[in-house]
GROMACS .gro file of C-alpha atoms in nm:
model
  394
    1MET     CA    1   0.000   0.000   0.000
    2THR     CA    2   0.152   0.333  -0.108
    3VAL     CA    3  -0.033   0.540   0.154
    4ASN     CA    4  -0.168   0.473   0.502
    5LYS     CA    5  -0.495   0.289   0.561
    6VAL     CA    6  -0.699   0.602   0.639
    7THR     CA    7  -0.596   0.770   0.314
    8ALA     CA    8  -0.643   0.457   0.105
    9GLU     CA    9  -0.995   0.393   0.236
   10LEU     CA   10  -1.119   0.753   0.251
   11PRO     CA   11  -1.433   0.793   0.036
   12SER     CA   12  -1.447   1.057  -0.235
   13TYR     CA   13  -1.524   1.402  -0.098
   14PRO     CA   14  -1.887   1.477  -0.195
   15MET     CA   15  -1.821   1.818  -0.347
   16GLU     CA   16  -1.549   1.673  -0.570
   17VAL     CA   17  -1.797   1.419  -0.707
   18LEU     CA   18  -2.046   1.697  -0.780
   19ALA     CA   19  -1.776   1.902  -0.952
   20ARG     CA   20  -1.698   1.609  -1.185
   21ILE     CA   21  -2.066   1.574  -1.276
   22LYS     CA   22  -2.086   1.947  -1.347
   23THR     CA   23  -1.780   1.929  -1.574
   24GLU     CA   24  -1.922   1.633  -1.766
   25LEU     CA   25  -2.252   1.815  -1.824
   26THR     CA   26  -2.075   2.131  -1.936
   27ASN     CA   27  -1.861   1.934  -2.182
   28LYS     CA   28  -2.181   1.788  -2.330
   29GLY     CA   29  -2.325   2.136  -2.375
   30VAL     CA   30  -2.599   2.084  -2.114
   31PRO     CA   31  -2.698   2.404  -1.926
   32VAL     CA   32  -2.604   2.350  -1.562
   33TYR     CA   33  -2.798   2.473  -1.257
   34ASP     CA   34  -2.568   2.394  -0.965
   35PHE     CA   35  -2.742   2.360  -0.627
   36GLY     CA   36  -2.488   2.106  -0.505
   37THR     CA   37  -2.213   2.302  -0.330
   38GLY     CA   38  -2.277   2.575  -0.071
   39ASP     CA   39  -2.078   2.840  -0.257
   40PRO     CA   40  -2.320   3.130  -0.319
   41HIS     CA   41  -2.315   3.327  -0.644
   42ILE     CA   42  -2.320   3.675  -0.489
   43PRO     CA   43  -2.049   3.935  -0.562
   44THR     CA   44  -1.817   3.998  -0.268
   45TRP     CA   45  -1.877   4.337  -0.109
   46ALA     CA   46  -1.647   4.586  -0.286
   47PRO     CA   47  -1.477   4.730   0.029
   48ILE     CA   48  -1.362   4.378   0.122
   49ARG     CA   49  -1.203   4.325  -0.219
   50GLU     CA   50  -1.046   4.672  -0.212
   51ALA     CA   51  -0.896   4.614   0.133
   52LEU     CA   52  -0.737   4.290   0.018
   53LEU     CA   53  -0.581   4.445  -0.293
   54LYS     CA   54  -0.456   4.747  -0.103
   55ALA     CA   55  -0.289   4.525   0.159
   56VAL     CA   56  -0.089   4.306  -0.081
   57PRO     CA   57   0.268   4.386   0.027
   58GLU     CA   58   0.565   4.464  -0.194
   59ILE     CA   59   0.770   4.220   0.013
   60SER     CA   60   0.592   3.906   0.132
   61GLN     CA   61   0.676   3.770   0.477
   62TYR     CA   62   0.545   3.496   0.702
   63PRO     CA   63   0.225   3.586   0.889
   64SER     CA   64   0.163   3.490   1.252
   65VAL     CA   65  -0.099   3.236   1.361
   66THR     CA   66  -0.213   3.485   1.627
   67GLY     CA   67  -0.326   3.741   1.370
   68THR     CA   68  -0.277   4.117   1.353
   69GLU     CA   69  -0.402   4.343   1.631
   70ALA     CA   70  -0.648   4.499   1.384
   71LEU     CA   71  -0.798   4.159   1.306
   72ASN     CA   72  -0.822   4.063   1.672
   73GLN     CA   73  -0.998   4.390   1.752
   74ALA     CA   74  -1.242   4.340   1.462
   75ILE     CA   75  -1.325   3.987   1.580
   76TRP     CA   76  -1.385   4.098   1.939
   77GLY     CA   77  -1.599   4.383   1.807
   78TYR     CA   78  -1.811   4.139   1.610
   79LEU     CA   79  -1.848   3.905   1.909
   80LYS     CA   80  -1.966   4.198   2.122
   81ARG     CA   81  -2.220   4.321   1.866
   82ARG     CA   82  -2.352   3.979   1.773
   83PHE     CA   83  -2.342   3.787   2.101
   84ASP     CA   84  -2.270   4.054   2.363
   85LEU     CA   85  -1.953   3.858   2.437
   86ASN     CA   86  -1.676   4.051   2.611
   87ARG     CA   87  -1.304   3.987   2.635
   88ALA     CA   88  -1.221   3.769   2.935
   89ASP     CA   89  -0.912   3.609   3.084
   90ASP     CA   90  -1.054   3.261   3.025
   91LEU     CA   91  -1.134   3.330   2.658
   92MET     CA   92  -0.900   3.341   2.360
   93ILE     CA   93  -0.939   3.388   1.986
   94LEU     CA   94  -0.729   3.251   1.702
   95PRO     CA   95  -0.765   3.336   1.332
   96ALA     CA   96  -0.811   3.045   1.093
   97THR     CA   97  -0.772   2.995   0.720
   98GLY     CA   98  -1.142   2.921   0.693
   99SER     CA   99  -1.331   2.693   0.928
  100LYS     CA  100  -1.251   2.376   0.732
  101GLU     CA  101  -0.884   2.360   0.828
  102SER     CA  102  -0.949   2.455   1.190
  103ILE     CA  103  -1.223   2.192   1.215
  104PHE     CA  104  -0.984   1.933   1.071
  105HIS     CA  105  -0.688   2.022   1.291
  106ILE     CA  106  -0.873   2.039   1.622
  107ALA     CA  107  -0.914   1.661   1.619
  108LEU     CA  108  -0.534   1.624   1.616
  109CYS     CA  109  -0.524   1.818   1.942
  110LEU     CA  110  -0.818   1.662   2.126
  111ILE     CA  111  -0.832   1.293   2.031
  112GLY     CA  112  -0.659   1.107   2.313
  113ARG     CA  113  -0.720   1.368   2.586
  114LEU     CA  114  -0.773   1.188   2.917
  115GLY     CA  115  -0.730   0.867   2.718
  116LYS     CA  116  -1.055   0.933   2.528
  117LYS     CA  117  -1.072   0.861   2.155
  118ILE     CA  118  -1.438   0.899   2.054
  119MET     CA  119  -1.557   1.201   1.854
  120ILE     CA  120  -1.936   1.247   1.854
  121TYR     CA  121  -2.083   1.442   1.562
  122PRO     CA  122  -2.412   1.498   1.375
  123ASN     CA  123  -2.522   1.287   1.081
  124PRO     CA  124  -2.593   1.431   0.827
  125GLY     CA  125  -2.321   1.685   0.871
  126TYR     CA  126  -1.990   1.819   0.754
  127PRO     CA  127  -1.776   1.529   0.619
  128VAL     CA  128  -1.465   1.672   0.785
  129TYR     CA  129  -1.595   1.574   1.130
  130GLN     CA  130  -1.541   1.211   1.033
  131SER     CA  131  -1.224   1.241   0.825
  132SER     CA  132  -1.043   1.453   1.084
  133THR     CA  133  -1.125   1.197   1.353
  134LEU     CA  134  -0.988   0.913   1.142
  135TYR     CA  135  -0.664   1.095   1.063
  136ALA     CA  136  -0.619   1.177   1.432
  137GLY     CA  137  -0.649   0.807   1.519
  138GLY     CA  138  -0.984   0.854   1.687
  139ILE     CA  139  -1.314   0.669   1.676
  140PRO     CA  140  -1.588   0.844   1.475
  141TYR     CA  141  -1.934   0.828   1.633
  142PRO     CA  142  -2.199   0.975   1.401
  143VAL     CA  143  -2.543   1.035   1.554
  144GLU     CA  144  -2.834   1.040   1.311
  145LEU     CA  145  -3.040   1.356   1.348
  146LYS     CA  146  -3.413   1.328   1.291
  147GLU     CA  147  -3.691   1.570   1.212
  148GLU     CA  148  -3.906   1.439   1.499
  149ASN     CA  149  -3.693   1.612   1.765
  150GLY     CA  150  -3.592   1.914   1.560
  151TYR     CA  151  -3.261   1.763   1.442
  152LEU     CA  152  -3.109   1.800   1.789
  153LEU     CA  153  -2.804   1.592   1.880
  154GLU     CA  154  -2.880   1.450   2.227
  155PRO     CA  155  -2.563   1.282   2.362
  156TRP     CA  156  -2.727   1.197   2.695
  157LYS     CA  157  -2.925   0.930   2.509
  158LEU     CA  158  -2.613   0.754   2.376
  159PRO     CA  159  -2.465   0.433   2.525
  160VAL     CA  160  -2.292   0.494   2.858
  161ASP     CA  161  -1.950   0.382   2.731
  162VAL     CA  162  -1.971   0.628   2.441
  163GLN     CA  163  -2.052   0.917   2.676
  164LYS     CA  164  -1.770   0.813   2.909
  165ASN     CA  165  -1.507   0.785   2.635
  166ALA     CA  166  -1.597   1.091   2.427
  167ALA     CA  167  -1.309   1.336   2.387
  168ALA     CA  168  -1.529   1.595   2.219
  169ILE     CA  169  -1.864   1.651   2.053
  170TRP     CA  170  -1.949   1.853   1.742
  171VAL     CA  171  -2.273   2.049   1.726
  172ASN     CA  172  -2.381   2.256   1.426
  173TYR     CA  173  -2.669   2.503   1.465
  174PRO     CA  174  -2.797   2.639   1.234
  175HIS     CA  175  -2.761   2.291   1.095
  176ASN     CA  176  -2.635   2.199   0.751
  177PRO     CA  177  -2.836   2.062   0.571
  178SER     CA  178  -3.170   2.090   0.757
  179GLY     CA  179  -3.145   2.457   0.857
  180ALA     CA  180  -3.259   2.362   1.209
  181MET     CA  181  -3.170   2.582   1.507
  182ALA     CA  182  -3.126   2.485   1.871
  183PRO     CA  183  -3.303   2.666   2.158
  184GLU     CA  184  -3.125   2.810   2.460
  185SER     CA  185  -3.257   2.527   2.678
  186TYR     CA  186  -3.077   2.275   2.456
  187PHE     CA  187  -2.740   2.441   2.504
  188HIS     CA  188  -2.783   2.457   2.882
  189LYS     CA  189  -2.854   2.084   2.886
  190LEU     CA  190  -2.563   2.011   2.650
  191ILE     CA  191  -2.323   2.214   2.866
  192ALA     CA  192  -2.436   2.035   3.182
  193TRP     CA  193  -2.385   1.698   3.012
  194ALA     CA  194  -2.040   1.797   2.886
  195LYS     CA  195  -1.934   1.907   3.234
  196GLU     CA  196  -2.053   1.581   3.385
  197HIS     CA  197  -1.849   1.373   3.139
  198ASP     CA  198  -1.560   1.616   3.079
  199VAL     CA  199  -1.628   1.645   2.706
  200VAL     CA  200  -1.516   1.941   2.492
  201ILE     CA  201  -1.800   2.107   2.300
  202LEU     CA  202  -1.701   2.205   1.945
  203SER     CA  203  -1.958   2.437   1.792
  204ASP     CA  204  -1.950   2.474   1.413
  205ASP     CA  205  -2.107   2.818   1.372
  206CYS     CA  206  -2.047   2.871   1.000
  207TYR     CA  207  -2.412   2.970   0.941
  208THR     CA  208  -2.475   3.168   1.259
  209ASP     CA  209  -2.540   3.494   1.069
  210ILE     CA  210  -2.763   3.346   0.798
  211TRP     CA  211  -3.126   3.371   0.913
  212ASP     CA  212  -3.464   3.469   0.766
  213ALA     CA  213  -3.420   3.822   0.631
  214ALA     CA  214  -3.773   3.911   0.741
  215TRP     CA  215  -3.642   3.928   1.098
  216ASP     CA  216  -3.413   4.215   1.001
  217LYS     CA  217  -3.712   4.446   0.960
  218ASP     CA  218  -3.734   4.463   1.340
  219LEU     CA  219  -3.414   4.307   1.466
  220ALA     CA  220  -3.464   4.420   1.824
  221ALA     CA  221  -3.801   4.246   1.847
  222ASN     CA  222  -3.666   3.931   1.678
  223ARG     CA  223  -3.336   3.906   1.863
  224HIS     CA  224  -3.464   3.607   2.062
  225ARG     CA  225  -3.504   3.418   1.733
  226LEU     CA  226  -3.146   3.453   1.617
  227PRO     CA  227  -2.905   3.157   1.622
  228ILE     CA  228  -2.734   3.110   1.958
  229ASN     CA  229  -2.371   3.038   2.037
  230PRO     CA  230  -2.290   2.811   2.337
  231ILE     CA  231  -1.978   3.017   2.417
  232VAL     CA  232  -2.217   3.282   2.550
  233TYR     CA  233  -2.324   3.050   2.832
  234GLU     CA  234  -2.000   2.867   2.910
  235HIS     CA  235  -1.631   2.920   2.841
  236LYS     CA  236  -1.474   2.610   2.993
  237ASN     CA  237  -1.430   2.325   2.743
  238VAL     CA  238  -1.618   2.512   2.470
  239ILE     CA  239  -1.476   2.625   2.134
  240SER     CA  240  -1.673   2.802   1.862
  241PHE     CA  241  -1.564   2.796   1.496
  242MET     CA  242  -1.675   3.088   1.279
  243SER     CA  243  -1.619   3.175   0.917
  244LEU     CA  244  -1.652   3.457   0.666
  245SER     CA  245  -1.735   3.211   0.387
  246LYS     CA  246  -2.113   3.228   0.421
  247ARG     CA  247  -2.137   3.550   0.623
  248SER     CA  248  -1.942   3.761   0.372
  249GLY     CA  249  -1.915   3.541   0.065
  250ILE     CA  250  -1.538   3.510   0.059
  251THR     CA  251  -1.511   3.133   0.045
  252GLY     CA  252  -1.199   3.158  -0.169
  253TYR     CA  253  -1.023   3.393   0.074
  254ARG     CA  254  -1.025   3.121   0.344
  255SER     CA  255  -1.083   3.325   0.657
  256GLY     CA  256  -1.242   3.255   0.992
  257PHE     CA  257  -1.159   3.225   1.359
  258MET     CA  258  -1.194   3.016   1.673
  259VAL     CA  259  -1.296   3.148   2.011
  260GLY     CA  260  -1.300   2.945   2.328
  261ASP     CA  261  -1.155   2.818   2.652
  262ALA     CA  262  -0.810   2.975   2.693
  263ALA     CA  263  -0.685   2.660   2.867
  264ILE     CA  264  -0.736   2.474   2.538
  265MET     CA  265  -0.662   2.758   2.300
  266LYS     CA  266  -0.314   2.837   2.439
  267PRO     CA  267  -0.163   2.494   2.363
  268LEU     CA  268  -0.364   2.494   2.040
  269ARG     CA  269  -0.188   2.814   1.937
  270MET     CA  270   0.146   2.640   1.988
  271ALA     CA  271   0.029   2.343   1.782
  272ARG     CA  272  -0.105   2.557   1.498
  273ALA     CA  273   0.235   2.720   1.452
  274ASN     CA  274   0.348   2.374   1.338
  275PHE     CA  275   0.054   2.320   1.103
  276GLY     CA  276   0.145   2.609   0.871
  277VAL     CA  277  -0.204   2.761   0.871
  278ALA     CA  278  -0.135   3.130   0.939
  279THR     CA  279  -0.368   3.357   0.742
  280PRO     CA  280  -0.192   3.585   0.488
  281THR     CA  281  -0.179   3.946   0.608
  282PHE     CA  282  -0.368   4.080   0.306
  283VAL     CA  283  -0.652   3.833   0.374
  284GLN     CA  284  -0.648   3.948   0.736
  285ALA     CA  285  -0.687   4.308   0.617
  286ALA     CA  286  -0.991   4.213   0.409
  287SER     CA  287  -1.128   4.016   0.706
  288VAL     CA  288  -1.105   4.324   0.928
  289VAL     CA  289  -1.340   4.507   0.692
  290ALA     CA  290  -1.575   4.206   0.678
  291TRP     CA  291  -1.601   4.152   1.055
  292ASN     CA  292  -1.648   4.525   1.118
  293ASP     CA  293  -1.954   4.554   0.895
  294ASP     CA  294  -2.299   4.397   0.935
  295GLN     CA  295  -2.493   4.570   0.657
  296HIS     CA  296  -2.342   4.368   0.371
  297VAL     CA  297  -2.440   4.054   0.564
  298ALA     CA  298  -2.801   4.174   0.590
  299GLU     CA  299  -2.804   4.219   0.213
  300ARG     CA  300  -2.680   3.864   0.166
  301ARG     CA  301  -2.958   3.739   0.395
  302ARG     CA  302  -3.211   3.927   0.180
  303ILE     CA  303  -3.081   3.756  -0.134
  304PHE     CA  304  -3.081   3.410   0.026
  305SER     CA  305  -3.435   3.456   0.156
  306GLU     CA  306  -3.552   3.575  -0.185
  307ARG     CA  307  -3.409   3.265  -0.351
  308ILE     CA  308  -3.566   3.034  -0.093
  309ASP     CA  309  -3.902   3.203  -0.144
  310LEU     CA  310  -3.871   3.142  -0.518
  311ALA     CA  311  -3.801   2.771  -0.474
  312MET     CA  312  -4.037   2.684  -0.190
  313PRO     CA  313  -4.376   2.701  -0.371
  314THR     CA  314  -4.273   2.443  -0.631
  315LEU     CA  315  -4.111   2.208  -0.380
  316GLN     CA  316  -4.405   2.233  -0.140
  317ARG     CA  317  -4.653   2.175  -0.420
  318LEU     CA  318  -4.460   1.860  -0.513
  319GLY     CA  319  -4.476   1.744  -0.150
  320ILE     CA  320  -4.101   1.705  -0.100
  321ILE     CA  321  -4.057   1.971   0.170
  322ASP     CA  322  -4.295   2.084   0.441
  323LYS     CA  323  -4.182   2.424   0.566
  324LYS     CA  324  -3.923   2.690   0.503
  325PRO     CA  325  -3.616   2.673   0.731
  326ASP     CA  326  -3.546   2.966   0.962
  327ALA     CA  327  -3.174   2.970   0.886
  328THR     CA  328  -2.903   2.878   0.631
  329PHE     CA  329  -2.968   2.878   0.256
  330TYR     CA  330  -3.034   2.504   0.227
  331LEU     CA  331  -3.355   2.312   0.160
  332TRP     CA  332  -3.353   1.955   0.293
  333CYS     CA  333  -3.601   1.769   0.076
  334LYS     CA  334  -3.751   1.420   0.079
  335ILE     CA  335  -3.709   1.197  -0.224
  336PRO     CA  336  -4.036   1.156  -0.421
  337GLU     CA  337  -4.211   0.824  -0.353
  338ALA     CA  338  -4.153   0.701  -0.709
  339TRP     CA  339  -3.779   0.673  -0.633
  340GLY     CA  340  -3.827   0.491  -0.303
  341GLN     CA  341  -3.528   0.571  -0.079
  342ASP     CA  342  -3.276   0.590  -0.364
  343ASP     CA  343  -3.161   0.949  -0.330
  344VAL     CA  344  -2.850   0.892  -0.544
  345LYS     CA  345  -3.056   0.757  -0.835
  346PHE     CA  346  -3.295   1.050  -0.811
  347CYS     CA  347  -3.021   1.313  -0.799
  348LEU     CA  348  -2.833   1.154  -1.089
  349GLU     CA  349  -3.150   1.154  -1.300
  350LEU     CA  350  -3.206   1.516  -1.205
  351SER     CA  351  -2.848   1.599  -1.300
  352GLU     CA  352  -2.910   1.457  -1.649
  353GLN     CA  353  -3.152   1.749  -1.688
  354GLY     CA  354  -2.879   1.990  -1.571
  355VAL     CA  355  -2.996   2.038  -1.210
  356ILE     CA  356  -2.725   1.936  -0.963
  357THR     CA  357  -2.820   1.862  -0.602
  358SER     CA  358  -2.663   1.665  -0.316
  359PRO     CA  359  -2.809   1.321  -0.235
  360SER     CA  360  -2.823   1.244   0.137
  361GLN     CA  361  -2.600   0.938   0.101
  362TRP     CA  362  -2.319   1.165  -0.023
  363ILE     CA  363  -2.340   1.416   0.265
  364SER     CA  364  -2.411   1.170   0.545
  365GLU     CA  365  -2.317   0.828   0.672
  366GLY     CA  366  -2.587   0.592   0.553
  367ILE     CA  367  -2.889   0.826   0.551
  368LYS     CA  368  -3.117   0.760   0.256
  369GLY     CA  369  -3.422   0.926   0.110
  370TYR     CA  370  -3.326   1.296   0.115
  371PHE     CA  371  -3.147   1.548  -0.102
  372ARG     CA  372  -3.019   1.901  -0.047
  373PHE     CA  373  -3.073   2.217  -0.247
  374ALA     CA  374  -2.809   2.483  -0.180
  375LEU     CA  375  -2.979   2.804  -0.293
  376VAL     CA  376  -2.667   2.951  -0.448
  377PRO     CA  377  -2.769   3.017  -0.815
  378GLU     CA  378  -2.930   3.346  -0.913
  379LYS     CA  379  -3.306   3.407  -0.941
  380THR     CA  380  -3.358   3.322  -1.307
  381GLU     CA  381  -3.154   3.004  -1.276
  382THR     CA  382  -3.349   2.904  -0.964
  383LEU     CA  383  -3.683   2.949  -1.139
  384THR     CA  384  -3.568   2.755  -1.445
  385ALA     CA  385  -3.439   2.473  -1.227
  386MET     CA  386  -3.768   2.453  -1.037
  387SER     CA  387  -3.950   2.412  -1.368
  388ILE     CA  388  -3.716   2.126  -1.461
  389VAL     CA  389  -3.775   1.957  -1.125
  390GLU     CA  390  -4.151   1.986  -1.164
  391ILE     CA  391  -4.146   1.838  -1.515
  392LEU     CA  392  -3.933   1.544  -1.399
  393LEU     CA  393  -4.158   1.469  -1.103
  394ARG     CA  394  -4.484   1.504  -1.289
   0.00000   0.00000   0.00000
């Protein structure tokens, strides 16, 4: 074997499979409507682009994993505005080159703590939860989330030995792909459970600023509806992972940050200096502008909500989704009865008509019968795609 067992047996990354399908369709001359990957087609706010270009240095030098003072101030400013979270001795922030790398690398630092090797995470969910655990020599423990309980991951219902041997647990609210949010009461119960079993809570908050744009009309009155971050309620053994990819539409810039328990973050900072993941200074400069502004994010929410409102009537009429999600820009749909539980077959047939979506088996571990629309194409493309879906189903 030319590589190690984990690498040899790692399944294809879902988004790479979708990219190949898209390329094949394009080469055949088929118009493509890509709802597969969560990479929105919205121009990046001009001041962000301008800040990046202006900051490209004449002489390039190594950046620091701790980030510039301007970036740290911008992040703390955002945390104060969004979550009323203040600087504290037991809290620490670290910039990240997008949330994907920080999510991957945290497993290397937590698997094996106190002799524990299990990583609990939601299913369906981000594939990196599993792959990072495998590469860190840990034991992946996916927990299937179900509509009946609001897609909440309830670790207190897991086998006793799993709870006892869990090094950490991933939670993701708003949830990809269902769009579900968790109430405050859930986080209080989760924190109490984590304290009892000495488990680190890892909160993937990539979509925390993407909610129903209608709430922005009276944000003060709707503040209780907004996505919640567990770091607000507890600092010890809690780390939140945030990103500018969805909030500001700079997926290609690779910029985000972690905030959490300083007792974990300090040794993590030392480790990250070895990983080679310091964010380039010109990307940090653009990130300062992004974290300091909330209006461009409100405009993105308006666009996402508009696209969801365009798609929902058709999908509801076809009986494959019940209600509009309160957050994210995803629609988690049920496979039409004519296809049974074969979500891959359905999505491949749909792709033959140029509409690319994500079957549940590709973005989960063994979950069948669903598929995901990422509302990233523009309005006209969304409407055309909905017509194609309706013709196929009828």
